[in-house]
DNA sequence: ACTAATGTTGTAGG
DNA sequence: GCCTACAACATTAG
């Protein structure tokens, strides 16, 4: 569910509440899948809250809680429990609720930096244009699956990949794109992510921030979920095709192969 | 009943 | 190693 802008919004909301707090109790409601591990996080004091790609790192004196929200995960500050509440973290002041209907999300405690993060590519908001061009030109595959591959670039998901490709006027199946187009794509990615963060992310079905509020960027989507609607740039009908087992939305006139 | 949904991972084949 | 396809995970909404 949450991509880079949604995770960034949650992290910014959460940090001032969590930093300095101590975890007093972790209560698991129902069954948590074996991929989750909380012990021994009780007693740890939170030092910082950071985003790493789509991951949320709650760094403590004794280790780090690594959270990935999957498709429907939520972290709610002072939240009420729901039928999908999986974990309630009681802190010395306040409480953090982890909700996840589909349970694709993961919460894991580790004593050091979790190894899974080392395999991720650079952050799209931190990478230099020349580096991005080299990254894209070093690959042979279709551009959209490339953008979704977290080992290539960490943080883009289905919404922002489509929105960035539209803004850069690149077909989602394009391969071996020129340096000029790669540069334009990099600019489009940065622009769309920054704009989405400014609007507190996109609420399509499940996403809410740490206070339970919806984002507003869904109102500014140009192509994502808009099949059959006119392209805001040229009026042609937006198409939906399937690429790498995911829906891909694009304008057939603005984004030529 | 069927399909699609903001995601990742493992397996298999070319 | 890279690329593609598919299944799996679990649940809801149209």
mmCIF file of C-alpha atoms (C1' of nucleotides) in Angstrom:
data_model
loop_
_atom_site.group_PDB
_atom_site.id
_atom_site.type_symbol
_atom_site.label_atom_id
_atom_site.label_comp_id
_atom_site.label_asym_id
_atom_site.label_seq_id
_atom_site.Cartn_x
_atom_site.Cartn_y
_atom_site.Cartn_z
ATOM 1 C CA UNK A 1 0.000 0.000 0.000
ATOM 2 C CA UNK A 2 2.179 2.793 1.178
ATOM 3 C CA UNK A 3 4.953 3.923 -1.111
ATOM 4 C CA UNK A 4 7.704 6.425 -0.367
ATOM 5 C CA UNK A 5 5.477 9.533 0.144
ATOM 6 C CA UNK A 6 3.048 7.707 2.433
ATOM 7 C CA UNK A 7 5.864 6.202 4.514
ATOM 8 C CA UNK A 8 7.608 9.586 4.679
ATOM 9 C CA UNK A 9 4.371 11.191 5.937
ATOM 10 C CA UNK A 10 3.929 8.551 8.632
ATOM 11 C CA UNK A 11 7.560 8.858 9.747
ATOM 12 C CA UNK A 12 7.345 12.663 10.023
ATOM 13 C CA UNK A 13 4.118 12.378 12.021
ATOM 14 C CA UNK A 14 5.447 9.683 14.314
ATOM 15 C CA UNK A 15 8.962 10.923 15.079
ATOM 16 C CA UNK A 16 8.115 13.751 17.525
ATOM 17 C CA UNK A 17 5.779 11.463 19.475
ATOM 18 C CA UNK A 18 8.079 8.439 19.628
ATOM 19 C CA UNK A 19 11.607 9.759 20.132
ATOM 20 C CA UNK A 20 12.650 9.418 23.776
ATOM 21 C CA UNK A 21 9.787 7.048 24.635
ATOM 22 C CA UNK A 22 10.361 3.612 26.129
ATOM 23 C CA UNK A 23 8.520 0.448 25.014
ATOM 24 C CA UNK A 24 6.696 -0.849 28.085
ATOM 25 C CA UNK A 25 4.678 -3.704 26.598
ATOM 26 C CA UNK A 26 4.052 -5.337 23.205
ATOM 27 C CA UNK A 27 0.683 -7.026 22.921
ATOM 28 C CA UNK A 28 0.082 -9.312 19.938
ATOM 29 C CA UNK A 29 -3.596 -9.726 19.081
ATOM 30 C CA UNK A 30 -4.536 -12.996 17.445
ATOM 31 C CA UNK A 31 -1.930 -14.788 15.367
ATOM 32 C CA UNK A 32 1.027 -13.019 13.844
ATOM 33 C CA UNK A 33 2.846 -14.760 11.007
ATOM 34 C CA UNK A 34 6.239 -16.251 11.813
ATOM 35 C CA UNK A 35 7.941 -13.563 9.721
ATOM 36 C CA UNK A 36 7.256 -11.113 12.531
ATOM 37 C CA UNK A 37 9.387 -10.961 15.635
ATOM 38 C CA UNK A 38 9.084 -8.474 18.489
ATOM 39 C CA UNK A 39 11.123 -9.890 21.327
ATOM 40 C CA UNK A 40 13.085 -8.570 23.089
ATOM 41 C CA UNK A 41 11.992 -5.036 22.246
ATOM 42 C CA UNK A 42 10.350 -4.428 25.640
ATOM 43 C CA UNK A 43 12.370 -1.973 27.718
ATOM 44 C CA UNK A 44 14.069 -0.391 24.700
ATOM 45 C CA UNK A 45 14.166 3.392 24.415
ATOM 46 C CA UNK A 46 13.451 4.948 21.005
ATOM 47 C CA UNK A 47 16.293 7.129 19.636
ATOM 48 C CA UNK A 48 15.031 7.970 16.149
ATOM 49 C CA UNK A 49 12.359 7.201 13.563
ATOM 50 C CA UNK A 50 13.523 7.070 9.943
ATOM 51 C CA UNK A 51 12.338 6.044 6.499
ATOM 52 C CA UNK A 52 14.470 3.670 4.443
ATOM 53 C CA UNK A 53 12.799 3.105 1.073
ATOM 54 C CA UNK A 54 9.322 1.912 2.052
ATOM 55 C CA UNK A 55 10.551 0.677 5.441
ATOM 56 C CA UNK A 56 10.044 2.464 8.746
ATOM 57 C CA UNK A 57 12.973 2.116 11.128
ATOM 58 C CA UNK A 58 12.236 2.725 14.793
ATOM 59 C CA UNK A 59 15.772 2.833 16.129
ATOM 60 C CA UNK A 60 16.226 2.136 19.816
ATOM 61 C CA UNK A 61 19.136 2.003 22.265
ATOM 62 C CA UNK A 62 19.093 -1.805 22.224
ATOM 63 C CA UNK A 63 18.139 -2.513 18.595
ATOM 64 C CA UNK A 64 15.790 -1.527 15.806
ATOM 65 C CA UNK A 65 12.152 -2.245 14.993
ATOM 66 C CA UNK A 66 11.838 -2.554 11.217
ATOM 67 C CA UNK A 67 8.314 -2.090 9.867
ATOM 68 C CA UNK A 68 7.108 -2.698 6.309
ATOM 69 C CA UNK A 69 3.429 -1.908 5.836
ATOM 70 C CA UNK A 70 2.867 -4.197 2.847
ATOM 71 C CA UNK A 71 -0.432 -3.377 1.151
ATOM 72 C CA UNK A 72 -2.780 -2.549 4.025
ATOM 73 C CA UNK A 73 -0.562 -1.888 7.045
ATOM 74 C CA UNK A 74 -1.077 1.135 9.304
ATOM 75 C CA UNK A 75 0.857 2.597 12.213
ATOM 76 C CA UNK A 76 -1.492 4.672 14.345
ATOM 77 C CA UNK A 77 -0.419 6.999 17.137
ATOM 78 C CA UNK A 78 -2.813 6.741 20.088
ATOM 79 C CA UNK A 79 -5.017 4.715 17.756
ATOM 80 C CA UNK A 80 -8.065 2.718 18.731
ATOM 81 C CA UNK A 81 -7.867 -1.016 18.115
ATOM 82 C CA UNK A 82 -9.824 -2.529 15.228
ATOM 83 C CA UNK A 83 -10.583 -6.093 14.103
ATOM 84 C CA UNK A 84 -7.280 -5.883 12.157
ATOM 85 C CA UNK A 85 -5.076 -4.684 14.969
ATOM 86 C CA UNK A 86 -2.099 -7.050 15.091
ATOM 87 C CA UNK A 87 0.167 -5.376 17.657
ATOM 88 C CA UNK A 88 -0.343 -2.776 20.376
ATOM 89 C CA UNK A 89 2.870 -1.131 21.611
ATOM 90 C CA UNK A 90 2.379 0.407 25.027
ATOM 91 C CA UNK A 91 4.941 3.155 25.591
ATOM 92 C CA UNK A 92 5.780 4.981 28.804
ATOM 93 C CA UNK A 93 3.656 7.790 27.355
ATOM 94 C CA UNK A 94 1.110 6.921 24.680
ATOM 95 C CA UNK A 95 0.549 3.895 22.516
ATOM 96 C CA UNK A 96 1.278 2.806 18.967
ATOM 97 C CA UNK A 97 -1.124 0.520 17.104
ATOM 98 C CA UNK A 98 -0.105 -1.688 14.181
ATOM 99 C CA UNK A 99 -3.072 -2.607 11.976
ATOM 100 C CA UNK A 100 -2.922 -4.827 8.905
ATOM 101 C CA UNK A 101 -5.974 -6.407 7.234
ATOM 102 C CA UNK A 102 -4.155 -8.447 4.583
ATOM 103 C CA UNK A 103 -1.095 -9.168 6.687
ATOM 104 C CA UNK A 104 1.429 -8.598 3.944
ATOM 105 C CA UNK A 105 3.214 -6.234 6.322
ATOM 106 C CA UNK A 106 6.114 -7.164 8.592
ATOM 107 C CA UNK A 107 7.360 -5.982 11.969
ATOM 108 C CA UNK A 108 10.727 -7.274 13.046
ATOM 109 C CA UNK A 109 13.059 -6.563 15.938
ATOM 110 C CA UNK A 110 16.792 -6.982 15.403
ATOM 111 C CA UNK A 111 19.779 -6.092 17.541
ATOM 112 C CA UNK A 112 21.606 -4.434 14.602
ATOM 113 C CA UNK A 113 20.747 -3.117 11.143
ATOM 114 C CA UNK A 114 18.536 -5.731 9.442
ATOM 115 C CA UNK A 115 20.303 -7.533 6.578
ATOM 116 C CA UNK A 116 17.338 -7.265 4.183
ATOM 117 C CA UNK A 117 17.919 -3.514 3.863
ATOM 118 C CA UNK A 118 21.391 -3.973 2.407
ATOM 119 C CA UNK A 119 19.960 -5.367 -0.813
ATOM 120 C CA UNK A 120 17.998 -2.211 -1.629
ATOM 121 C CA UNK A 121 19.015 0.295 -4.289
ATOM 122 C CA UNK A 122 19.522 4.046 -3.751
ATOM 123 C CA UNK A 123 16.774 6.395 -2.559
ATOM 124 C CA UNK A 124 15.144 8.197 -5.500
ATOM 125 C CA UNK A 125 15.196 11.498 -3.618
ATOM 126 C CA UNK A 126 18.911 11.228 -2.849
ATOM 127 C CA UNK A 127 20.375 9.857 -6.082
ATOM 128 C CA UNK A 128 22.221 12.281 -8.414
ATOM 129 C CA UNK A 129 20.924 12.627 -12.002
ATOM 130 C CA UNK A 130 24.091 11.080 -13.506
ATOM 131 C CA UNK A 131 23.872 8.103 -11.151
ATOM 132 C CA UNK A 132 20.242 7.583 -12.066
ATOM 133 C CA UNK A 133 21.039 7.667 -15.785
ATOM 134 C CA UNK A 134 23.798 5.085 -15.292
ATOM 135 C CA UNK A 135 21.446 2.882 -13.259
ATOM 136 C CA UNK A 136 18.764 2.894 -15.970
ATOM 137 C CA UNK A 137 21.188 2.520 -18.858
ATOM 138 C CA UNK A 138 22.839 -0.457 -17.200
ATOM 139 C CA UNK A 139 19.607 -2.454 -17.546
ATOM 140 C CA UNK A 140 17.873 -4.156 -20.446
ATOM 141 C CA UNK A 141 14.379 -4.734 -19.065
ATOM 142 C CA UNK A 142 11.168 -2.756 -19.407
ATOM 143 C CA UNK A 143 11.338 0.556 -17.568
ATOM 144 C CA UNK A 144 8.314 0.118 -15.306
ATOM 145 C CA UNK A 145 9.332 -3.185 -13.670
ATOM 146 C CA UNK A 146 12.769 -1.606 -13.283
ATOM 147 C CA UNK A 147 11.281 1.299 -11.305
ATOM 148 C CA UNK A 148 9.314 -1.122 -9.134
ATOM 149 C CA UNK A 149 12.391 -3.240 -8.359
ATOM 150 C CA UNK A 150 13.466 -2.178 -4.864
ATOM 151 C CA UNK A 151 16.966 -3.564 -5.459
ATOM 152 C CA UNK A 152 17.373 -1.009 -8.233
ATOM 153 C CA UNK A 153 15.706 1.969 -6.546
ATOM 154 C CA UNK A 154 14.070 1.957 -3.108
ATOM 155 C CA UNK A 155 10.682 3.579 -2.549
ATOM 156 C CA UNK A 156 8.674 3.718 -5.776
ATOM 157 C CA UNK A 157 5.504 1.626 -6.062
ATOM 158 C CA UNK A 158 2.772 1.187 -8.626
ATOM 159 C CA UNK A 159 1.170 4.620 -8.274
ATOM 160 C CA UNK A 160 4.286 6.774 -8.435
ATOM 161 C CA UNK A 161 5.983 4.688 -11.137
ATOM 162 C CA UNK A 162 2.989 5.292 -13.426
ATOM 163 C CA UNK A 163 2.668 8.958 -12.490
ATOM 164 C CA UNK A 164 6.388 9.610 -13.034
ATOM 165 C CA UNK A 165 6.434 7.804 -16.405
ATOM 166 C CA UNK A 166 3.453 9.870 -17.520
ATOM 167 C CA UNK A 167 5.102 13.126 -16.484
ATOM 168 C CA UNK A 168 8.288 12.085 -18.323
ATOM 169 C CA UNK A 169 6.261 10.955 -21.368
ATOM 170 C CA UNK A 170 7.834 7.499 -21.395
ATOM 171 C CA UNK A 171 5.935 4.316 -22.266
ATOM 172 C CA UNK A 172 5.957 1.849 -19.343
ATOM 173 C CA UNK A 173 7.302 -0.912 -21.632
ATOM 174 C CA UNK A 174 10.157 1.222 -23.008
ATOM 175 C CA UNK A 175 13.641 -0.335 -22.867
ATOM 176 C CA UNK A 176 17.127 1.088 -23.233
ATOM 177 C CA UNK A 177 16.002 4.691 -22.912
ATOM 178 C CA UNK A 178 18.306 7.543 -23.940
ATOM 179 C CA UNK A 179 20.277 9.617 -21.446
ATOM 180 C CA UNK A 180 18.069 12.630 -22.158
ATOM 181 C CA UNK A 181 14.913 10.652 -21.419
ATOM 182 C CA UNK A 182 16.459 9.076 -18.324
ATOM 183 C CA UNK A 183 17.310 12.555 -17.053
ATOM 184 C CA UNK A 184 13.728 13.671 -17.672
ATOM 185 C CA UNK A 185 12.475 10.585 -15.834
ATOM 186 C CA UNK A 186 14.674 11.342 -12.841
ATOM 187 C CA UNK A 187 13.291 14.894 -12.701
ATOM 188 C CA UNK A 188 9.740 13.562 -12.979
ATOM 189 C CA UNK A 189 10.284 11.058 -10.161
ATOM 190 C CA UNK A 190 11.679 13.711 -7.812
ATOM 191 C CA UNK A 191 8.909 16.164 -8.715
ATOM 192 C CA UNK A 192 6.054 13.707 -8.262
ATOM 193 C CA UNK A 193 7.427 12.336 -4.973
ATOM 194 C CA UNK A 194 7.966 15.806 -3.520
ATOM 195 C CA UNK A 195 4.516 16.926 -4.594
ATOM 196 C CA UNK A 196 2.974 13.767 -3.134
ATOM 197 C CA UNK A 197 4.788 14.290 0.181
ATOM 198 C CA UNK A 198 3.545 17.898 0.247
ATOM 199 C CA UNK A 199 -0.001 16.510 -0.123
ATOM 200 C CA UNK A 200 0.590 13.833 2.552
ATOM 201 C CA UNK A 201 0.393 10.862 0.178
ATOM 202 C CA UNK A 202 -2.361 9.118 -1.797
ATOM 203 C CA UNK A 203 -5.381 7.486 -0.156
ATOM 204 C CA UNK A 204 -6.792 5.065 -2.723
ATOM 205 C CA UNK A 205 -8.293 2.404 -0.524
ATOM 206 C CA UNK A 206 -6.535 1.859 2.786
ATOM 207 C CA UNK A 207 -3.797 4.388 3.394
ATOM 208 C CA UNK A 208 -4.113 6.732 6.344
ATOM 209 C CA UNK A 209 -1.360 8.612 8.186
ATOM 210 C CA UNK A 210 -0.309 8.056 11.801
ATOM 211 C CA UNK A 211 -3.283 10.119 13.000
ATOM 212 C CA UNK A 212 -5.752 8.135 10.871
ATOM 213 C CA UNK A 213 -6.212 10.925 8.287
ATOM 214 C CA UNK A 214 -6.316 10.452 4.518
ATOM 215 C CA UNK A 215 -3.809 11.969 2.132
ATOM 216 C CA UNK A 216 -4.825 14.304 -0.703
ATOM 217 C CA UNK A 217 -2.514 13.442 -3.601
ATOM 218 C CA UNK A 218 -5.019 10.983 -5.115
ATOM 219 C CA UNK A 219 -6.898 14.062 -6.341
ATOM 220 C CA UNK A 220 -3.839 15.021 -8.387
ATOM 221 C CA UNK A 221 -3.239 11.646 -10.046
ATOM 222 C CA UNK A 222 -3.035 12.053 -13.816
ATOM 223 C CA UNK A 223 -3.165 8.422 -14.982
ATOM 224 C CA UNK A 224 -3.170 5.969 -12.084
ATOM 225 C CA UNK A 225 -6.580 4.257 -11.916
ATOM 226 C CA UNK A 226 -7.938 6.487 -14.694
ATOM 227 C CA UNK A 227 -8.510 4.021 -17.529
ATOM 228 C CA UNK A 228 -11.039 5.341 -20.060
ATOM 229 C CA UNK A 229 -10.754 8.893 -18.725
ATOM 230 C CA UNK A 230 -9.243 11.577 -20.962
ATOM 231 C CA UNK A 231 -5.533 12.303 -20.620
ATOM 232 C CA UNK A 232 -5.173 15.667 -18.846
ATOM 233 C CA UNK A 233 -2.509 16.682 -21.396
ATOM 234 C CA UNK A 234 -3.962 15.588 -24.747
ATOM 235 C CA UNK A 235 -7.452 14.172 -24.186
ATOM 236 C CA UNK A 236 -6.704 10.658 -25.483
ATOM 237 C CA UNK A 237 -8.217 7.817 -23.436
ATOM 238 C CA UNK A 238 -5.979 6.535 -20.633
ATOM 239 C CA UNK A 239 -5.216 2.835 -21.012
ATOM 240 C CA UNK A 240 -4.666 0.087 -18.512
ATOM 241 C CA UNK A 241 -2.390 -2.774 -19.485
ATOM 242 C CA UNK A 242 -0.713 -5.487 -17.455
ATOM 243 C CA UNK A 243 3.042 -5.379 -16.975
ATOM 244 C CA UNK A 244 4.835 -7.799 -14.664
ATOM 245 C CA UNK A 245 1.524 -8.894 -13.158
ATOM 246 C CA UNK A 246 0.602 -5.345 -12.087
ATOM 247 C CA UNK A 247 -1.786 -2.843 -13.612
ATOM 248 C CA UNK A 248 -0.048 -0.100 -15.606
ATOM 249 C CA UNK A 249 -1.850 3.107 -16.582
ATOM 250 C CA UNK A 250 -0.584 5.379 -19.335
ATOM 251 C CA UNK A 251 -1.594 7.715 -22.136
ATOM 252 C CA UNK A 252 -1.088 6.019 -25.523
ATOM 253 C CA UNK A 253 -0.575 9.352 -27.259
ATOM 254 C CA UNK A 254 1.746 11.133 -24.797
ATOM 255 C CA UNK A 255 3.754 8.015 -23.946
ATOM 256 C CA UNK A 256 4.880 6.440 -27.225
ATOM 257 C CA UNK A 257 7.051 3.381 -27.440
ATOM 258 C "C1'" DA B 1 -18.667 -15.576 -9.070
ATOM 259 C "C1'" DC B 2 -14.985 -13.107 -10.675
ATOM 260 C "C1'" DT B 3 -11.470 -9.597 -10.681
ATOM 261 C "C1'" DA B 4 -8.352 -6.283 -8.972
ATOM 262 C "C1'" DA B 5 -6.043 -3.905 -5.189
ATOM 263 C "C1'" DT B 6 -0.531 1.352 -2.784
ATOM 264 C "C1'" DG B 7 3.865 -5.351 -2.070
ATOM 265 C "C1'" DT B 8 7.507 -8.796 -1.614
ATOM 266 C "C1'" DT B 9 9.603 -13.281 -2.133
ATOM 267 C "C1'" DG B 10 10.636 -17.750 -3.893
ATOM 268 C "C1'" DT B 11 10.965 -20.844 -7.815
ATOM 269 C "C1'" DA B 12 11.749 -21.992 -12.462
ATOM 270 C "C1'" DG B 13 13.180 -21.297 -17.086
ATOM 271 C "C1'" DG B 14 15.625 -18.834 -20.953
ATOM 272 C "C1'" DG C 1 23.766 -12.122 -13.049
ATOM 273 C "C1'" DC C 2 19.662 -10.501 -15.624
ATOM 274 C "C1'" DC C 3 15.011 -10.955 -17.290
ATOM 275 C "C1'" DT C 4 10.293 -13.011 -17.356
ATOM 276 C "C1'" DA C 5 6.388 -15.512 -15.597
ATOM 277 C "C1'" DC C 6 3.831 -17.494 -11.932
ATOM 278 C "C1'" DA C 7 2.411 -18.729 -7.272
ATOM 279 C "C1'" DA C 8 1.936 -17.550 -2.639
ATOM 280 C "C1'" DC C 9 0.714 -14.749 1.338
ATOM 281 C "C1'" DA C 10 -4.893 -12.695 3.191
ATOM 282 C "C1'" DT C 11 -8.742 -9.668 2.735
ATOM 283 C "C1'" DT C 12 -11.940 -6.373 0.834
ATOM 284 C "C1'" DA C 13 -14.602 -3.973 -2.662
ATOM 285 C "C1'" DG C 14 -16.833 -3.430 -7.018
#
